[in-house]
Amino acid sequence: MTTSAPPRLLELAVQSLLSNEFLAIGALEELPAELFPPLFMAAYTRRCSKILKAMVQAWPFACLPLGGLMTDHQHHHETLQAALSGLDVLLSQEVRPRRWKLQVLDLRSNAHQDFWTVWSGTKIGVWSLMEIEAAHPIKKKPKVNGFEAHSVQPFAPVKVLVDLCLKQDRNDELLTSLMKRVRQKKDLLHLCCKKLRIFAMPIHNIKMILKMVQLDSIQDLEVNCTWKLSTFGNFAPYLGQMRNLRRLLLSHILTTPCSYPEKEEHYVNQFTSQFLSFHHLQELYLDSVSFLKGRLNKVLRCLKSSLETLSVTNCLLSELDLMHLSRCPNMSQLRDLSLCGVSLTDMNPEPLRVLLERAAATLEDLDLDECGITDSQFIAILPALGLCSQLTTFTFCGNSISMAVLQNLLLRTIGLSKLSHVLYPAPVESYDSNQGILHLGRLAQLHATLKQMLNDSGRQAVVWFSANPCPHCGDKTLYDPEPILCPCYMPL
């Protein structure tokens, strides 16, 4: 017969407090700080709204990471409203409570996970009060003749941290509630957002929400909207206020035939000039942005920091754009470069070769899928590829490359010790020359040849081939070493 371990003294104390709501609330002023996290977790689980409301007002730490507990959507609203009501009471007081230390209410679900697991005893480790205060330092009161000054000091605003996803027809009770409170207490409550994602939503709704957000708190922005250039021009001034951006993704910004070309140019300049505010930008993703051709230099010359990631995908570029890119001083520390879906077929490969050479010391991931690169172009950039000593991943499917050039690639990159993931295009020899149908027997032979070359060099023999997309279903046949066929494939 097995017996369960007796409850710990801490658990007994929490149970005792929760059994009497008035006792729990009355004891908060004298409760040791170490008891607050386990008591808060228990009150949250049991939906003790009045206790939660009172605990927010007496919270003894600088940060309350409530988002780490919000895993069950069914009682988010009730418990969240209790916490926000406690914050309302706190901010409405003319005299600061004795134990008020709360500066940040963090509602992000993926932040401070260790805080609750350590305090609950489910994780081995020590989260000391000193560490918590170091993460969110408290400004000490000024001293007069060795004593703390008790003159009335203006309240520092409490920050509410959230990750926002703006999407049409999405019922977001949290955002609605927060906006109402920020509107009422604008000087005392700041809505901060580290990550912002924008999907299909009327631009006037987006602007209304952004007026409530501290825009300089945004570090990660994704705009996944099919916007006309004029709409994007209306959004651009808000973009410029996000001066602490680290990551920016723009997708499907469209141009439409315009009777006044100068207007189109005005909108482009309005967008590119915002980059002058981004002193910390590290990652830039531009996907299906239709106005880039001939204008990439407008973006590049406004960059204020060296990029670690540049992804320009499914965009039309000119040879002059590539030349500007290869000469841009902010590209010398690239770790991740993607030009997937950018047609390079008729372009001089020299700018791409120069770009790879300049980033050779840092480049780790390179994506040249669906670029229409030919044998002669690929041969021109092979020497630069061989210099990329940090390269770990290289993919260049969807290009018409012969088996001879792939063998040359292996010889050039055999010394790259970190290169472990390469996705090769199925060589042109593996297709039927008349109908362009993939011939699995030939592909198997070519696969075996490359694999043997790797074995002979003492490298791990992992070779992945990717065929052209199926004209019927769009899927690709993969080969390693057995084929993963698209549903439409018919053997010869």
CSV table of C-alpha atoms in Angstrom, one decimal:
chain,number,residue,atom,x,y,z
A,1,MET,CA,0.0,0.0,0.0
A,2,THR,CA,1.4,3.3,-1.1
A,3,THR,CA,0.8,6.6,0.8
A,4,SER,CA,1.0,10.0,-0.7
A,5,ALA,CA,3.5,12.5,0.7
A,6,PRO,CA,2.0,14.8,3.3
A,7,PRO,CA,1.4,18.4,2.2
A,8,ARG,CA,4.2,20.9,2.7
A,9,LEU,CA,3.9,23.6,5.2
A,10,LEU,CA,3.7,26.1,2.3
A,11,GLU,CA,0.7,24.3,0.8
A,12,LEU,CA,-1.0,24.1,4.2
A,13,ALA,CA,-0.6,27.9,4.6
A,14,VAL,CA,-2.0,28.6,1.1
A,15,GLN,CA,-5.0,26.3,1.7
A,16,SER,CA,-5.7,28.0,5.1
A,17,LEU,CA,-5.7,31.4,3.5
A,18,LEU,CA,-7.9,30.5,0.6
A,19,SER,CA,-10.4,28.8,2.9
A,20,ASN,CA,-11.2,32.3,4.3
A,21,GLU,CA,-11.4,35.0,1.8
A,22,PHE,CA,-11.5,37.9,4.3
A,23,LEU,CA,-8.6,36.4,6.2
A,24,ALA,CA,-6.5,36.1,3.0
A,25,ILE,CA,-7.2,39.7,1.9
A,26,GLY,CA,-6.6,41.1,5.4
A,27,ALA,CA,-3.3,39.2,5.7
A,28,LEU,CA,-1.8,40.6,2.5
A,29,GLU,CA,-0.2,43.6,4.1
A,30,GLU,CA,1.9,41.5,6.4
A,31,LEU,CA,2.3,38.4,4.2
A,32,PRO,CA,5.9,37.6,3.4
A,33,ALA,CA,6.8,38.2,-0.3
A,34,GLU,CA,7.8,34.6,-0.8
A,35,LEU,CA,4.2,33.5,-0.2
A,36,PHE,CA,2.7,35.7,-2.9
A,37,PRO,CA,3.5,33.6,-6.0
A,38,PRO,CA,2.2,30.2,-4.6
A,39,LEU,CA,-0.9,32.0,-3.2
A,40,PHE,CA,-1.5,33.8,-6.4
A,41,MET,CA,-1.3,30.6,-8.4
A,42,ALA,CA,-3.7,28.8,-6.2
A,43,ALA,CA,-6.2,31.7,-6.2
A,44,TYR,CA,-5.9,31.8,-10.0
A,45,THR,CA,-6.6,28.1,-10.4
A,46,ARG,CA,-9.6,28.3,-8.0
A,47,ARG,CA,-10.8,31.5,-9.7
A,48,CYS,CA,-10.9,33.4,-6.4
A,49,SER,CA,-11.5,36.8,-8.1
A,50,LYS,CA,-11.6,39.0,-5.0
A,51,ILE,CA,-8.4,37.6,-3.7
A,52,LEU,CA,-6.7,38.1,-7.1
A,53,LYS,CA,-7.9,41.6,-7.3
A,54,ALA,CA,-6.5,42.4,-3.8
A,55,MET,CA,-3.2,40.6,-4.5
A,56,VAL,CA,-2.6,42.8,-7.6
A,57,GLN,CA,-2.9,45.8,-5.4
A,58,ALA,CA,-0.4,44.4,-2.9
A,59,TRP,CA,2.0,42.6,-5.3
A,60,PRO,CA,5.5,42.9,-3.8
A,61,PHE,CA,7.5,42.5,-7.0
A,62,ALA,CA,8.1,44.8,-9.9
A,63,CYS,CA,6.7,42.4,-12.4
A,64,LEU,CA,3.5,40.3,-12.3
A,65,PRO,CA,3.9,37.7,-15.2
A,66,LEU,CA,0.2,36.8,-15.3
A,67,GLY,CA,0.4,35.6,-19.0
A,68,GLY,CA,2.5,32.6,-17.8
A,69,LEU,CA,-0.7,31.3,-16.1
A,70,MET,CA,-3.1,32.0,-18.9
A,71,THR,CA,-3.3,28.6,-20.5
A,72,ASP,CA,-7.0,27.9,-20.2
A,73,HIS,CA,-9.1,30.1,-22.4
A,74,GLN,CA,-12.3,29.2,-20.5
A,75,HIS,CA,-11.4,31.3,-17.4
A,76,HIS,CA,-9.1,33.9,-19.0
A,77,HIS,CA,-11.8,36.5,-19.0
A,78,GLU,CA,-12.9,36.1,-15.4
A,79,THR,CA,-9.4,36.0,-13.9
A,80,LEU,CA,-8.0,38.7,-16.2
A,81,GLN,CA,-10.8,41.1,-15.4
A,82,ALA,CA,-10.1,40.5,-11.7
A,83,ALA,CA,-6.4,41.4,-12.2
A,84,LEU,CA,-7.3,44.5,-14.3
A,85,SER,CA,-9.8,45.6,-11.7
A,86,GLY,CA,-7.1,45.4,-9.1
A,87,LEU,CA,-4.9,47.5,-11.3
A,88,ASP,CA,-7.7,50.0,-11.7
A,89,VAL,CA,-8.0,50.4,-7.9
A,90,LEU,CA,-4.2,50.8,-7.6
A,91,LEU,CA,-4.0,53.5,-10.2
A,92,SER,CA,-7.0,55.4,-8.8
A,93,GLN,CA,-5.4,55.9,-5.4
A,94,GLU,CA,-4.0,59.4,-4.7
A,95,VAL,CA,-1.5,58.0,-2.1
A,96,ARG,CA,0.8,55.3,-3.2
A,97,PRO,CA,0.3,52.1,-1.0
A,98,ARG,CA,3.2,51.2,1.2
A,99,ARG,CA,4.0,47.9,-0.6
A,100,TRP,CA,3.3,49.1,-4.1
A,101,LYS,CA,6.1,47.9,-6.3
A,102,LEU,CA,4.3,46.8,-9.4
A,103,GLN,CA,5.7,48.4,-12.5
A,104,VAL,CA,4.9,45.7,-15.2
A,105,LEU,CA,1.8,43.5,-15.8
A,106,ASP,CA,3.1,41.0,-18.3
A,107,LEU,CA,0.3,39.2,-20.2
A,108,ARG,CA,2.5,37.4,-22.7
A,109,SER,CA,2.0,33.7,-22.5
A,110,ASN,CA,5.6,32.8,-23.4
A,111,ALA,CA,7.4,35.1,-20.9
A,112,HIS,CA,8.7,34.4,-17.4
A,113,GLN,CA,7.7,30.7,-17.5
A,114,ASP,CA,10.4,29.9,-14.9
A,115,PHE,CA,8.9,32.3,-12.4
A,116,TRP,CA,5.9,30.2,-11.6
A,117,THR,CA,7.5,26.8,-12.0
A,118,VAL,CA,10.3,27.6,-9.5
A,119,TRP,CA,7.9,29.2,-7.0
A,120,SER,CA,5.5,26.3,-7.2
A,121,GLY,CA,8.4,23.8,-6.6
A,122,THR,CA,7.8,21.9,-9.9
A,123,LYS,CA,11.3,23.0,-11.1
A,124,ILE,CA,14.6,22.6,-9.4
A,125,GLY,CA,16.2,26.0,-9.0
A,126,VAL,CA,16.1,29.2,-7.1
A,127,TRP,CA,14.5,32.4,-8.4
A,128,SER,CA,15.6,34.9,-5.8
A,129,LEU,CA,13.9,38.1,-5.1
A,130,MET,CA,17.2,39.8,-6.0
A,131,GLU,CA,17.0,38.3,-9.5
A,132,ILE,CA,13.4,39.5,-9.9
A,133,GLU,CA,14.2,43.0,-8.8
A,134,ALA,CA,17.3,43.0,-11.1
A,135,ALA,CA,15.1,42.2,-14.1
A,136,HIS,CA,12.7,45.0,-13.3
A,137,PRO,CA,14.6,47.4,-11.0
A,138,ILE,CA,12.7,49.7,-8.6
A,139,LYS,CA,13.7,53.3,-8.4
A,140,LYS,CA,14.5,54.1,-4.8
A,141,LYS,CA,13.0,57.1,-3.1
A,142,PRO,CA,15.4,60.0,-2.6
A,143,LYS,CA,16.8,60.4,0.9
A,144,VAL,CA,16.9,63.6,2.9
A,145,ASN,CA,19.4,63.6,5.8
A,146,GLY,CA,19.7,59.9,5.6
A,147,PHE,CA,15.9,59.3,5.7
A,148,GLU,CA,13.6,58.4,2.8
A,149,ALA,CA,11.7,61.4,1.5
A,150,HIS,CA,7.9,61.0,1.8
A,151,SER,CA,6.9,64.0,-0.3
A,152,VAL,CA,4.3,63.2,-2.9
A,153,GLN,CA,6.1,61.8,-6.0
A,154,PRO,CA,4.4,61.5,-9.4
A,155,PHE,CA,3.4,57.9,-10.1
A,156,ALA,CA,5.4,56.2,-12.7
A,157,PRO,CA,3.0,54.6,-15.3
A,158,VAL,CA,2.4,50.9,-15.0
A,159,LYS,CA,3.3,49.0,-18.2
A,160,VAL,CA,1.0,46.3,-19.6
A,161,LEU,CA,3.0,44.0,-21.9
A,162,VAL,CA,1.1,42.1,-24.6
A,163,ASP,CA,1.7,40.4,-28.0
A,164,LEU,CA,-0.9,41.7,-30.4
A,165,CYS,CA,-2.4,40.0,-33.4
A,166,LEU,CA,-4.7,42.4,-35.3
A,167,LYS,CA,-7.1,40.4,-37.5
A,168,GLN,CA,-10.5,41.2,-39.0
A,169,ASP,CA,-13.5,39.5,-37.3
A,170,ARG,CA,-11.4,38.4,-34.4
A,171,ASN,CA,-13.2,38.9,-31.1
A,172,ASP,CA,-10.3,40.0,-28.8
A,173,GLU,CA,-11.8,40.8,-25.4
A,174,LEU,CA,-8.4,41.3,-23.9
A,175,LEU,CA,-7.5,44.0,-26.4
A,176,THR,CA,-10.9,45.7,-26.1
A,177,SER,CA,-10.6,45.8,-22.3
A,178,LEU,CA,-7.0,47.1,-22.3
A,179,MET,CA,-7.8,49.9,-24.8
A,180,LYS,CA,-10.7,51.1,-22.7
A,181,ARG,CA,-8.4,51.3,-19.6
A,182,VAL,CA,-5.5,53.0,-21.5
A,183,ARG,CA,-8.0,55.5,-22.9
A,184,GLN,CA,-9.2,56.3,-19.4
A,185,LYS,CA,-5.8,56.4,-17.7
A,186,LYS,CA,-3.4,57.3,-20.5
A,187,ASP,CA,-0.8,58.9,-18.2
A,188,LEU,CA,-0.9,56.1,-15.6
A,189,LEU,CA,-1.1,53.0,-17.9
A,190,HIS,CA,1.0,52.3,-20.9
A,191,LEU,CA,0.2,49.5,-23.3
A,192,CYS,CA,3.4,48.0,-24.6
A,193,CYS,CA,3.8,45.4,-27.3
A,194,LYS,CA,7.0,43.6,-28.1
A,195,LYS,CA,5.5,41.6,-31.0
A,196,LEU,CA,2.8,42.9,-33.3
A,197,ARG,CA,1.2,40.9,-36.2
A,198,ILE,CA,-1.2,42.6,-38.5
A,199,PHE,CA,-3.4,40.7,-40.9
A,200,ALA,CA,-6.5,41.7,-42.9
A,201,MET,CA,-8.1,44.6,-41.0
A,202,PRO,CA,-9.3,48.0,-42.2
A,203,ILE,CA,-6.6,50.5,-41.9
A,204,HIS,CA,-8.6,53.0,-39.8
A,205,ASN,CA,-9.1,50.2,-37.2
A,206,ILE,CA,-5.4,49.5,-37.2
A,207,LYS,CA,-4.6,53.2,-36.7
A,208,MET,CA,-7.1,53.5,-33.9
A,209,ILE,CA,-5.4,50.6,-32.0
A,210,LEU,CA,-1.8,51.8,-32.7
A,211,LYS,CA,-2.7,55.2,-31.1
A,212,MET,CA,-3.2,53.3,-27.8
A,213,VAL,CA,0.2,51.5,-28.0
A,214,GLN,CA,3.6,52.7,-27.0
A,215,LEU,CA,5.0,52.3,-30.5
A,216,ASP,CA,8.7,52.5,-29.4
A,217,SER,CA,8.1,49.2,-27.4
A,218,ILE,CA,7.5,47.2,-30.6
A,219,GLN,CA,10.6,45.1,-31.6
A,220,ASP,CA,9.0,42.5,-33.9
A,221,LEU,CA,6.5,43.6,-36.6
A,222,GLU,CA,4.8,41.5,-39.2
A,223,VAL,CA,2.4,43.1,-41.7
A,224,ASN,CA,0.7,40.3,-43.7
A,225,CYS,CA,-1.8,42.4,-45.6
A,226,THR,CA,-2.7,42.7,-49.3
A,227,TRP,CA,-2.4,46.5,-49.2
A,228,LYS,CA,-2.3,49.0,-52.0
A,229,LEU,CA,0.7,51.3,-51.9
A,230,SER,CA,-1.6,54.2,-50.9
A,231,THR,CA,-2.8,52.3,-47.9
A,232,PHE,CA,0.7,51.4,-46.9
A,233,GLY,CA,1.6,55.1,-47.2
A,234,ASN,CA,-1.0,55.8,-44.6
A,235,PHE,CA,0.6,53.3,-42.3
A,236,ALA,CA,4.2,54.4,-42.8
A,237,PRO,CA,4.2,57.2,-40.2
A,238,TYR,CA,3.3,54.7,-37.5
A,239,LEU,CA,6.1,52.5,-38.8
A,240,GLY,CA,8.6,55.2,-38.3
A,241,GLN,CA,7.7,55.6,-34.6
A,242,MET,CA,8.7,52.0,-34.0
A,243,ARG,CA,12.3,53.0,-33.5
A,244,ASN,CA,13.3,49.9,-31.5
A,245,LEU,CA,12.4,47.4,-34.2
A,246,ARG,CA,14.7,44.4,-34.4
A,247,ARG,CA,12.6,42.4,-36.9
A,248,LEU,CA,10.4,43.6,-39.7
A,249,LEU,CA,8.4,41.5,-42.1
A,250,LEU,CA,6.3,43.0,-44.9
A,251,SER,CA,4.2,40.8,-47.2
A,252,HIS,CA,2.0,41.5,-50.2
A,253,ILE,CA,2.3,45.3,-50.6
A,254,LEU,CA,0.9,46.0,-54.0
A,255,THR,CA,1.2,48.7,-56.6
A,256,THR,CA,-1.8,49.4,-58.9
A,257,PRO,CA,-1.7,51.3,-62.2
A,258,CYS,CA,-1.6,55.0,-61.2
A,259,SER,CA,-2.5,58.0,-63.3
A,260,TYR,CA,0.0,60.1,-61.3
A,261,PRO,CA,3.4,58.3,-61.1
A,262,GLU,CA,4.6,61.1,-58.8
A,263,LYS,CA,2.1,59.9,-56.2
A,264,GLU,CA,3.4,56.4,-56.3
A,265,GLU,CA,6.9,57.7,-55.9
A,266,HIS,CA,5.7,59.8,-52.9
A,267,TYR,CA,4.3,56.7,-51.2
A,268,VAL,CA,7.5,54.7,-51.8
A,269,ASN,CA,9.6,57.6,-50.4
A,270,GLN,CA,7.3,57.8,-47.4
A,271,PHE,CA,8.0,54.1,-46.7
A,272,THR,CA,11.7,54.0,-47.3
A,273,SER,CA,12.4,57.1,-45.2
A,274,GLN,CA,11.1,55.3,-42.1
A,275,PHE,CA,14.2,53.1,-42.1
A,276,LEU,CA,16.2,56.1,-41.0
A,277,SER,CA,14.5,55.6,-37.5
A,278,PHE,CA,15.6,51.9,-37.3
A,279,HIS,CA,18.9,52.0,-35.4
A,280,HIS,CA,18.5,48.4,-34.1
A,281,LEU,CA,17.0,46.5,-37.1
A,282,GLN,CA,18.6,43.1,-37.5
A,283,GLU,CA,16.1,41.1,-39.6
A,284,LEU,CA,14.4,42.3,-42.7
A,285,TYR,CA,11.8,40.2,-44.6
A,286,LEU,CA,10.2,41.6,-47.8
A,287,ASP,CA,7.9,39.1,-49.5
A,288,SER,CA,5.8,39.9,-52.6
A,289,VAL,CA,6.5,43.6,-52.3
A,290,SER,CA,5.7,44.8,-55.8
A,291,PHE,CA,7.3,48.2,-55.8
A,292,LEU,CA,10.9,47.1,-55.1
A,293,LYS,CA,12.1,46.7,-58.7
A,294,GLY,CA,14.5,49.6,-59.4
A,295,ARG,CA,14.0,51.0,-55.9
A,296,LEU,CA,15.8,48.6,-53.6
A,297,ASN,CA,18.5,51.1,-53.2
A,298,LYS,CA,16.0,53.5,-51.6
A,299,VAL,CA,15.6,51.0,-48.8
A,300,LEU,CA,19.3,50.0,-48.5
A,301,ARG,CA,20.6,53.5,-48.3
A,302,CYS,CA,18.3,54.3,-45.3
A,303,LEU,CA,19.5,51.4,-43.3
A,304,LYS,CA,21.2,52.5,-40.0
A,305,SER,CA,22.4,49.1,-38.8
A,306,SER,CA,24.1,46.0,-40.2
A,307,LEU,CA,21.5,43.2,-40.9
A,308,GLU,CA,21.9,39.7,-39.7
A,309,THR,CA,19.0,38.4,-41.9
A,310,LEU,CA,17.8,39.7,-45.3
A,311,SER,CA,15.0,37.9,-47.0
A,312,VAL,CA,13.7,39.3,-50.3
A,313,THR,CA,11.3,36.7,-51.7
A,314,ASN,CA,8.9,36.5,-54.6
A,315,CYS,CA,9.8,40.0,-55.7
A,316,LEU,CA,10.9,41.5,-59.0
A,317,LEU,CA,14.4,42.9,-58.9
A,318,SER,CA,16.6,44.5,-61.5
A,319,GLU,CA,20.3,43.9,-62.1
A,320,LEU,CA,21.0,47.4,-60.7
A,321,ASP,CA,19.1,46.4,-57.5
A,322,LEU,CA,21.5,43.4,-57.1
A,323,MET,CA,24.5,45.6,-57.7
A,324,HIS,CA,23.3,48.1,-55.0
A,325,LEU,CA,22.7,45.1,-52.7
A,326,SER,CA,26.2,43.7,-53.2
A,327,ARG,CA,27.7,47.1,-52.4
A,328,CYS,CA,25.6,48.0,-49.4
A,329,PRO,CA,27.9,48.3,-46.3
A,330,ASN,CA,25.1,46.9,-44.0
A,331,MET,CA,25.4,43.4,-45.6
A,332,SER,CA,28.8,42.4,-44.5
A,333,GLN,CA,27.6,40.6,-41.4
A,334,LEU,CA,24.7,38.6,-42.8
A,335,ARG,CA,23.9,35.2,-41.2
A,336,ASP,CA,20.8,34.4,-43.2
A,337,LEU,CA,20.2,35.4,-46.9
A,338,SER,CA,17.2,34.4,-48.9
A,339,LEU,CA,16.4,35.4,-52.5
A,340,CYS,CA,13.8,32.6,-53.0
A,341,GLY,CA,11.5,33.3,-55.9
A,342,VAL,CA,13.6,36.2,-57.3
A,343,SER,CA,14.2,35.6,-61.0
A,344,LEU,CA,18.0,35.8,-61.7
A,345,THR,CA,18.0,34.0,-65.1
A,346,ASP,CA,18.9,37.0,-67.3
A,347,MET,CA,21.2,38.7,-64.7
A,348,ASN,CA,24.9,39.0,-64.4
A,349,PRO,CA,25.9,36.7,-61.5
A,350,GLU,CA,28.8,39.0,-60.5
A,351,PRO,CA,26.8,41.1,-57.9
A,352,LEU,CA,25.6,37.9,-56.2
A,353,ARG,CA,29.2,36.6,-56.1
A,354,VAL,CA,30.4,39.8,-54.6
A,355,LEU,CA,27.6,39.7,-52.0
A,356,LEU,CA,28.5,36.1,-51.0
A,357,GLU,CA,32.2,37.0,-50.7
A,358,ARG,CA,31.4,40.0,-48.5
A,359,ALA,CA,29.3,37.9,-46.1
A,360,ALA,CA,31.4,34.8,-46.3
A,361,ALA,CA,32.8,35.1,-42.8
A,362,THR,CA,29.3,35.1,-41.1
A,363,LEU,CA,26.8,33.5,-43.6
A,364,GLU,CA,25.1,30.5,-42.1
A,365,ASP,CA,21.9,30.0,-44.2
A,366,LEU,CA,21.5,30.6,-47.9
A,367,ASP,CA,18.3,30.1,-49.8
A,368,LEU,CA,18.3,30.5,-53.6
A,369,ASP,CA,15.2,28.4,-54.4
A,370,GLU,CA,13.2,29.1,-57.6
A,371,CYS,CA,15.6,31.7,-58.9
A,372,GLY,CA,16.0,30.2,-62.4
A,373,ILE,CA,19.7,30.0,-62.0
A,374,THR,CA,21.6,28.4,-64.9
A,375,ASP,CA,24.7,26.4,-65.0
A,376,SER,CA,26.9,29.2,-66.1
A,377,GLN,CA,25.6,31.5,-63.4
A,378,PHE,CA,26.1,28.9,-60.7
A,379,ILE,CA,29.6,28.2,-61.8
A,380,ALA,CA,30.4,31.9,-61.4
A,381,ILE,CA,29.3,32.0,-57.8
A,382,LEU,CA,30.8,28.6,-56.8
A,383,PRO,CA,34.2,30.1,-55.7
A,384,ALA,CA,32.4,32.5,-53.4
A,385,LEU,CA,30.3,29.6,-51.9
A,386,GLY,CA,33.5,27.8,-51.1
A,387,LEU,CA,34.6,30.7,-48.9
A,388,CYS,CA,31.4,30.6,-46.7
A,389,SER,CA,33.1,28.9,-43.8
A,390,GLN,CA,30.1,29.2,-41.4
A,391,LEU,CA,27.5,27.9,-43.9
A,392,THR,CA,25.3,25.2,-42.3
A,393,THR,CA,22.2,25.2,-44.7
A,394,PHE,CA,22.0,25.7,-48.4
A,395,THR,CA,19.0,25.2,-50.6
A,396,PHE,CA,18.7,26.0,-54.3
A,397,CYS,CA,15.8,23.9,-55.7
A,398,GLY,CA,13.8,25.0,-58.7
A,399,ASN,CA,17.0,25.8,-60.7
A,400,SER,CA,18.0,24.1,-64.0
A,401,ILE,CA,21.4,22.7,-62.9
A,402,SER,CA,23.3,19.8,-64.5
A,403,MET,CA,24.8,16.9,-62.7
A,404,ALA,CA,28.3,18.1,-63.7
A,405,VAL,CA,27.8,21.4,-61.9
A,406,LEU,CA,26.4,19.6,-58.8
A,407,GLN,CA,29.5,17.5,-58.7
A,408,ASN,CA,31.6,20.7,-59.0
A,409,LEU,CA,29.6,22.1,-56.1
A,410,LEU,CA,30.5,19.1,-53.9
A,411,LEU,CA,34.2,19.5,-54.7
A,412,ARG,CA,34.1,23.3,-53.9
A,413,THR,CA,32.2,22.9,-50.6
A,414,ILE,CA,33.8,19.7,-49.4
A,415,GLY,CA,35.9,21.7,-46.9
A,416,LEU,CA,32.9,23.5,-45.3
A,417,SER,CA,32.8,21.4,-42.1
A,418,LYS,CA,29.6,23.0,-40.8
A,419,LEU,CA,27.6,22.5,-44.0
A,420,SER,CA,25.2,19.7,-43.0
A,421,HIS,CA,21.9,20.5,-44.8
A,422,VAL,CA,21.9,20.9,-48.6
A,423,LEU,CA,18.8,20.5,-50.7
A,424,TYR,CA,19.8,19.9,-54.3
A,425,PRO,CA,17.6,20.4,-57.3
A,426,ALA,CA,17.0,17.2,-59.3
A,427,PRO,CA,19.6,17.5,-62.1
A,428,VAL,CA,18.3,18.2,-65.6
A,429,GLU,CA,19.5,14.7,-66.6
A,430,SER,CA,16.9,13.2,-64.4
A,431,TYR,CA,14.0,14.5,-66.5
A,432,ASP,CA,12.8,13.0,-69.8
A,433,SER,CA,14.1,15.4,-72.4
A,434,ASN,CA,10.9,15.4,-74.5
A,435,GLN,CA,8.2,15.6,-71.9
A,436,GLY,CA,10.0,17.0,-68.9
A,437,ILE,CA,8.8,14.1,-66.7
A,438,LEU,CA,10.9,13.0,-63.8
A,439,HIS,CA,12.6,9.7,-64.4
A,440,LEU,CA,13.1,8.0,-61.0
A,441,GLY,CA,15.7,5.4,-62.3
A,442,ARG,CA,18.0,8.2,-63.5
A,443,LEU,CA,17.5,10.2,-60.3
A,444,ALA,CA,18.5,7.1,-58.3
A,445,GLN,CA,21.7,6.7,-60.3
A,446,LEU,CA,22.6,10.4,-59.9
A,447,HIS,CA,21.8,10.3,-56.2
A,448,ALA,CA,24.1,7.3,-55.7
A,449,THR,CA,26.9,9.2,-57.5
A,450,LEU,CA,26.8,12.2,-55.3
A,451,LYS,CA,26.4,10.1,-52.2
A,452,GLN,CA,29.5,8.1,-53.1
A,453,MET,CA,31.5,11.3,-53.6
A,454,LEU,CA,30.5,12.4,-50.1
A,455,ASN,CA,31.5,9.0,-48.7
A,456,ASP,CA,34.9,9.1,-50.5
A,457,SER,CA,35.5,12.5,-48.9
A,458,GLY,CA,34.7,11.2,-45.4
A,459,ARG,CA,31.6,13.5,-45.1
A,460,GLN,CA,28.3,12.4,-43.8
A,461,ALA,CA,26.5,11.0,-46.9
A,462,VAL,CA,23.1,12.8,-46.7
A,463,VAL,CA,21.8,13.9,-50.1
A,464,TRP,CA,18.4,15.3,-50.7
A,465,PHE,CA,17.0,15.9,-54.2
A,466,SER,CA,13.9,18.0,-54.8
A,467,ALA,CA,12.2,17.9,-58.2
A,468,ASN,CA,10.3,20.6,-59.9
A,469,PRO,CA,6.7,21.2,-58.7
A,470,CYS,CA,4.1,18.9,-60.3
A,471,PRO,CA,2.1,20.9,-62.9
A,472,HIS,CA,-1.1,19.3,-61.6
A,473,CYS,CA,-0.9,19.5,-57.8
A,474,GLY,CA,2.1,21.7,-57.2
A,475,ASP,CA,3.7,19.2,-54.8
A,476,LYS,CA,7.4,18.3,-55.2
A,477,THR,CA,8.9,14.8,-55.4
A,478,LEU,CA,11.7,14.5,-52.8
A,479,TYR,CA,14.4,11.8,-52.9
A,480,ASP,CA,16.6,10.6,-50.0
A,481,PRO,CA,17.3,7.9,-50.9
A,482,GLU,CA,13.8,6.6,-51.6
A,483,PRO,CA,11.4,8.8,-53.4
A,484,ILE,CA,8.6,10.7,-51.7
A,485,LEU,CA,6.3,11.1,-54.6
A,486,CYS,CA,3.6,13.7,-55.3
A,487,PRO,CA,0.1,12.1,-55.6
A,488,CYS,CA,0.0,12.6,-59.4
A,489,TYR,CA,3.2,10.8,-60.2
A,490,MET,CA,2.8,8.0,-62.8
A,491,PRO,CA,5.8,5.8,-63.3
A,492,LEU,CA,7.3,5.4,-66.8
